[in-house]
Coordinates of C-alpha atoms in Angstrom, one line a residue:
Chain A
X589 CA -11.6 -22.6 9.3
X590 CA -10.4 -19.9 11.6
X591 CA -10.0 -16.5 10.5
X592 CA -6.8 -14.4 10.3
X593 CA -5.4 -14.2 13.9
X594 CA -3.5 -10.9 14.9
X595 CA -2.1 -11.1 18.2
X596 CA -1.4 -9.0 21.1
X597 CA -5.2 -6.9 20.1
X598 CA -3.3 -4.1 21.9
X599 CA 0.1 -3.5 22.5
X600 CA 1.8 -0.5 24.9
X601 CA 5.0 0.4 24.3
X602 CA 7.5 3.3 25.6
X603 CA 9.4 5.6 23.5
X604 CA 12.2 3.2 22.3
X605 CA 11.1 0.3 22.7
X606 CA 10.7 -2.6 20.7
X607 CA 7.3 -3.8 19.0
X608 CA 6.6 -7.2 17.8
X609 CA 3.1 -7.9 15.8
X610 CA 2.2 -11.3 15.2
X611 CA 0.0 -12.5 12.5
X612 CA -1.3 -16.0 11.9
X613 CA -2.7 -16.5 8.3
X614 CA -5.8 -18.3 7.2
X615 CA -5.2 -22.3 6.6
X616 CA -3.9 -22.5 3.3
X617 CA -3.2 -19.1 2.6
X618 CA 0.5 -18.4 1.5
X619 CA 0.9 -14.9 1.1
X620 CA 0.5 -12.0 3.7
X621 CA 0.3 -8.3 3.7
X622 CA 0.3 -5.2 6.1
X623 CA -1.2 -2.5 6.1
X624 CA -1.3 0.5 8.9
X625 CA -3.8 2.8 10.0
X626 CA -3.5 5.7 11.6
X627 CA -5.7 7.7 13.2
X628 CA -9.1 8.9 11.1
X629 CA -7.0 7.7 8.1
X630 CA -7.5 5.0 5.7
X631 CA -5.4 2.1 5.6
X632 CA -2.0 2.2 4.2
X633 CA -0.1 -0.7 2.2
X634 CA 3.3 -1.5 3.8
X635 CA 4.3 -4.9 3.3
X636 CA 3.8 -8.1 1.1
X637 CA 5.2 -11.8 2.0
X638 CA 5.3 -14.8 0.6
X639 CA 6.4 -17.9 3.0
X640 CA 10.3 -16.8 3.4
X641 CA 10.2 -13.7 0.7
X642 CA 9.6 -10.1 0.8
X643 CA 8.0 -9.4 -2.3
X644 CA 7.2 -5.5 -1.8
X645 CA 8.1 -3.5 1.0
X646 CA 7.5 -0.5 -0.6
X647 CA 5.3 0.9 1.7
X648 CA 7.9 -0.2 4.5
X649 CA 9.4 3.2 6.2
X650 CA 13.2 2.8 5.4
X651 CA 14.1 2.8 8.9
X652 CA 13.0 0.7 12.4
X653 CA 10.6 -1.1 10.8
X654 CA 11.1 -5.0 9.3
X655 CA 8.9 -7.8 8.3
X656 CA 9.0 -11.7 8.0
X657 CA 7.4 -14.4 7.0
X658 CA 9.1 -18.0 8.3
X659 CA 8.7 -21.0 7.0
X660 CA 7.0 -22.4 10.3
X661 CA 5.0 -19.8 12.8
X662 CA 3.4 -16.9 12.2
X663 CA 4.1 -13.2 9.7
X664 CA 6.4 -11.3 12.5
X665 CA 5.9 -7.3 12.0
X666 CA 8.5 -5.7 13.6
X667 CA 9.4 -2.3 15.2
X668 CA 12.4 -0.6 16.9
X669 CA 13.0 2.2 19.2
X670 CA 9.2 2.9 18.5
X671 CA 8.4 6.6 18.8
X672 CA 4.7 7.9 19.6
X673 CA 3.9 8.3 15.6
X674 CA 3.6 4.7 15.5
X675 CA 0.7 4.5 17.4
X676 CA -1.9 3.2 15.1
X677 CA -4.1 0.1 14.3
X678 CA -1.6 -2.3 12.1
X679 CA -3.6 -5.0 9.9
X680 CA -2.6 -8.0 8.9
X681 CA -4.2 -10.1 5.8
X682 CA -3.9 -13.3 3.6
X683 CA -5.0 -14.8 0.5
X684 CA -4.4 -18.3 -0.7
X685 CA -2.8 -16.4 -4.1
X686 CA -2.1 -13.3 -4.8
X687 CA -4.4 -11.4 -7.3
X688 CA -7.7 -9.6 -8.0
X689 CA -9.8 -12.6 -7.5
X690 CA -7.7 -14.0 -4.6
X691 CA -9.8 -11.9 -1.7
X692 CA -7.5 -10.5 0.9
X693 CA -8.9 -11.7 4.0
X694 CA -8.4 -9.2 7.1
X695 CA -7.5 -10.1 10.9
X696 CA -8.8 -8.2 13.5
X697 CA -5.9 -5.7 13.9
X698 CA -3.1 -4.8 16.6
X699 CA -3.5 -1.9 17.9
X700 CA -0.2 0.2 19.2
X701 CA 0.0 3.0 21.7
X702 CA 3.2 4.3 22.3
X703 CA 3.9 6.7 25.1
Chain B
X838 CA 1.0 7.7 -7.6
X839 CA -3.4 6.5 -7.4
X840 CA -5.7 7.9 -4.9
X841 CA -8.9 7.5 -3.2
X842 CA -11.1 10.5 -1.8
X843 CA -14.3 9.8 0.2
X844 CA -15.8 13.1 0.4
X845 CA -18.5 12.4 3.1
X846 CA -17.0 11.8 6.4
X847 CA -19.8 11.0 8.0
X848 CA -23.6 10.2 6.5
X849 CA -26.8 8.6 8.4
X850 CA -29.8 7.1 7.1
X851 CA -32.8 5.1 8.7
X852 CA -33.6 2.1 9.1
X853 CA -35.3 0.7 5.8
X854 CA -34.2 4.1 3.8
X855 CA -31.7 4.1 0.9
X856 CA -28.4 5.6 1.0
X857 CA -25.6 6.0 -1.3
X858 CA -22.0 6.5 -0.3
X859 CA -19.3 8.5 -3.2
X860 CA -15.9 7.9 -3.9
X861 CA -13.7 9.4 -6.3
X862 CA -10.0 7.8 -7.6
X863 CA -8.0 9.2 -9.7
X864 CA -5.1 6.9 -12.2
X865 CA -3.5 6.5 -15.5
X866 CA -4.1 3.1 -15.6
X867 CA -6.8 1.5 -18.2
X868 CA -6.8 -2.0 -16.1
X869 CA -7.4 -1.7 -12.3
X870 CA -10.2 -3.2 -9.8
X871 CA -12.1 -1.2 -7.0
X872 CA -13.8 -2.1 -3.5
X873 CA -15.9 -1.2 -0.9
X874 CA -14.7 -2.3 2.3
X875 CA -16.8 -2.5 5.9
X876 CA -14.9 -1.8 9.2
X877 CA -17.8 -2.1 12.0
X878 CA -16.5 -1.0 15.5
X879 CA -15.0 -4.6 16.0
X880 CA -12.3 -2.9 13.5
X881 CA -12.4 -6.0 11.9
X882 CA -12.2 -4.9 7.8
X883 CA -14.8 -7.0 5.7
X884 CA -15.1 -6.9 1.9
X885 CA -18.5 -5.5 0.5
X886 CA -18.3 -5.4 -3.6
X887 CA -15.4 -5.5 -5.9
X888 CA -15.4 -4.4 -9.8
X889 CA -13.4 -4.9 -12.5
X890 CA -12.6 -1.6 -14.3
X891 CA -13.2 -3.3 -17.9
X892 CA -16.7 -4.6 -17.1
X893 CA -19.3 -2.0 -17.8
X894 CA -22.3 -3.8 -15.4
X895 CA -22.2 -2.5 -12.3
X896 CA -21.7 -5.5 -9.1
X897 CA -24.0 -6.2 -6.8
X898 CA -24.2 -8.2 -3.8
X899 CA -27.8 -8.4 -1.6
X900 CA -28.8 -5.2 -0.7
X901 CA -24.9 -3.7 -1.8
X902 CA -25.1 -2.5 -5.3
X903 CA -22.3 0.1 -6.7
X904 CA -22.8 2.8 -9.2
X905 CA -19.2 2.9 -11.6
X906 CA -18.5 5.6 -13.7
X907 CA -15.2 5.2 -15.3
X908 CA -14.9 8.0 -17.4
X909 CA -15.8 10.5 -14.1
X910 CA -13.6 7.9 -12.2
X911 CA -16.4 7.6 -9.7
X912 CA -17.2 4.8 -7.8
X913 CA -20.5 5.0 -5.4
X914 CA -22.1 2.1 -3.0
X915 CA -25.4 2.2 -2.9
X916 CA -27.2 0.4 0.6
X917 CA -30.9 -0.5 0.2
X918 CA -33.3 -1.4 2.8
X919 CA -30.5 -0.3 5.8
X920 CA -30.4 -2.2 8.7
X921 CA -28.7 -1.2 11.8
X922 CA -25.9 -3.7 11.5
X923 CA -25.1 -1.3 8.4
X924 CA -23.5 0.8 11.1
X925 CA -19.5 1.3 10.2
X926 CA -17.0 2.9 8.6
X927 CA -17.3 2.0 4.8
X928 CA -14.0 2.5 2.7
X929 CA -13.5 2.8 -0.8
X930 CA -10.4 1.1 -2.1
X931 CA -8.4 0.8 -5.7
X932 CA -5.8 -1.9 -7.1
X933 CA -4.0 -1.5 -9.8
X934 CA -3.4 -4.0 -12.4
X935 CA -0.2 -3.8 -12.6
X936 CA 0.5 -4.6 -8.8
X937 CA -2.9 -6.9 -8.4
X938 CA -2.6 -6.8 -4.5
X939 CA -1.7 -3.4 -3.3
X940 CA -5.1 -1.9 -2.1
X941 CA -5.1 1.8 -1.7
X942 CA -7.5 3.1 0.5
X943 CA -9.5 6.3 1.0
X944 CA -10.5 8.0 4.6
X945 CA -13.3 6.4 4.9
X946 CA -17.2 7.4 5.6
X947 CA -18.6 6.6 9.2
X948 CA -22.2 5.6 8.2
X949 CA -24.7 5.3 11.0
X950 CA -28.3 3.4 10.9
X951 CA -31.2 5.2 12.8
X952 CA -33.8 3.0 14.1

């Protein structure tokens, strides 16, 4: 059973560009989360999904930044007109339900450099 | 708002030797859940130990054993008989039981194995 897949590893992007994160849960699992961490910081919560449902975003910034979760393909993390305090390591992770006992399972992380 | 502080940014210990890594939180909440989390310098994140808040015996996993002190709201992992694949960032993390998924991490200690 393959792990969490996070895909590009790295990602370079110019001021104002766009970013697009892609994350491919774990077979089974239904229910996604991102976190971001920046530099010599923990990571941060930004973002749970369900298949087709945002069900926090509370740790979303307000602006640039958007998430989905399709019904087919892969958890999509999105950000515009990126500027160079986005550069940080953005984790993706799944569980089968959500919950204490349901273990979020990590991918290996995108990490974004924006110059 | 919860937080996590790891006071010890960085720690080493040698091979075989014990060591024992703090971490404070601080909440409100009676019900919440608390984990130790392993980022080796793959920067893939890999779950330790959890605990319950409402169970007084303290988890253990192998050589991983925590040290939970919920009135001081301390929360230490203890490593025993260190091996140098110990070698990685270790972070401290709380959920609340309220929100079950949200994990709030601290900064982190960058523990390093001595042969």
């Amino acid at each position: 059973n393959a792990g969490v897949m996070q895909n590009p590893r790295h990602l370079v992007r110019r001021r104002g560009q766009e970013a697009r994160l892609r994350c491919s849960p774990m077979k089974g699992h239904s229910h996604v989360y991102w976190y971001r961490q920046l530099p010599e910081e923990g990571l941060k919560f930004m973002v749970y999904l369900q298949k087709e449902n945002i069900i926090d975003e509370s740790g979303m910034p307000k602006e640039r930044f958007s998430a989905e979760f399709p019904k087919e393909g892969p958890s999509i993390l999105r950000i515009q007109q990126v500027v160079r305090g986005d550069s940080a390591a953005y984790f993706c992770a799944s569980s089968p339900k959500t919950g204490f006992y349901n273990e979020q399972f990590f991918g290996p992380g995108t990490r974004l450099t924006v110059l | 708002a919860q937080t996590v502080t790891q006071s010890q940014p960085e720690m080493s210990v040698q091979e075989a030797e014990t060591v024992t890594l703090s971490c404070t939180y601080d909440t409100s909440e009676n019900n919440y859940y608390l984990f130790w989390y392993k980022q080796p310098p793959s920067r893939q994140m890999i779950l330790v130990i959890r605990q319950e808040a409402y169970k007084q015996q303290n988890a253990t996993e192998n050589r991983f054993s925590v040290n939970f002190q919920k009135a001081a709201k301390s929360f230490s992992l203890k490593i025993s008989d260190s091996q140098l694949g110990d070698t990685a960032m270790y972070f401290c993390a709380f959920c609340s039981g309220g929100s079950n998924y949200k994990l709030t991490f601290g900064k982190g200690t960058l523990l390093t194995v001595n042969p």
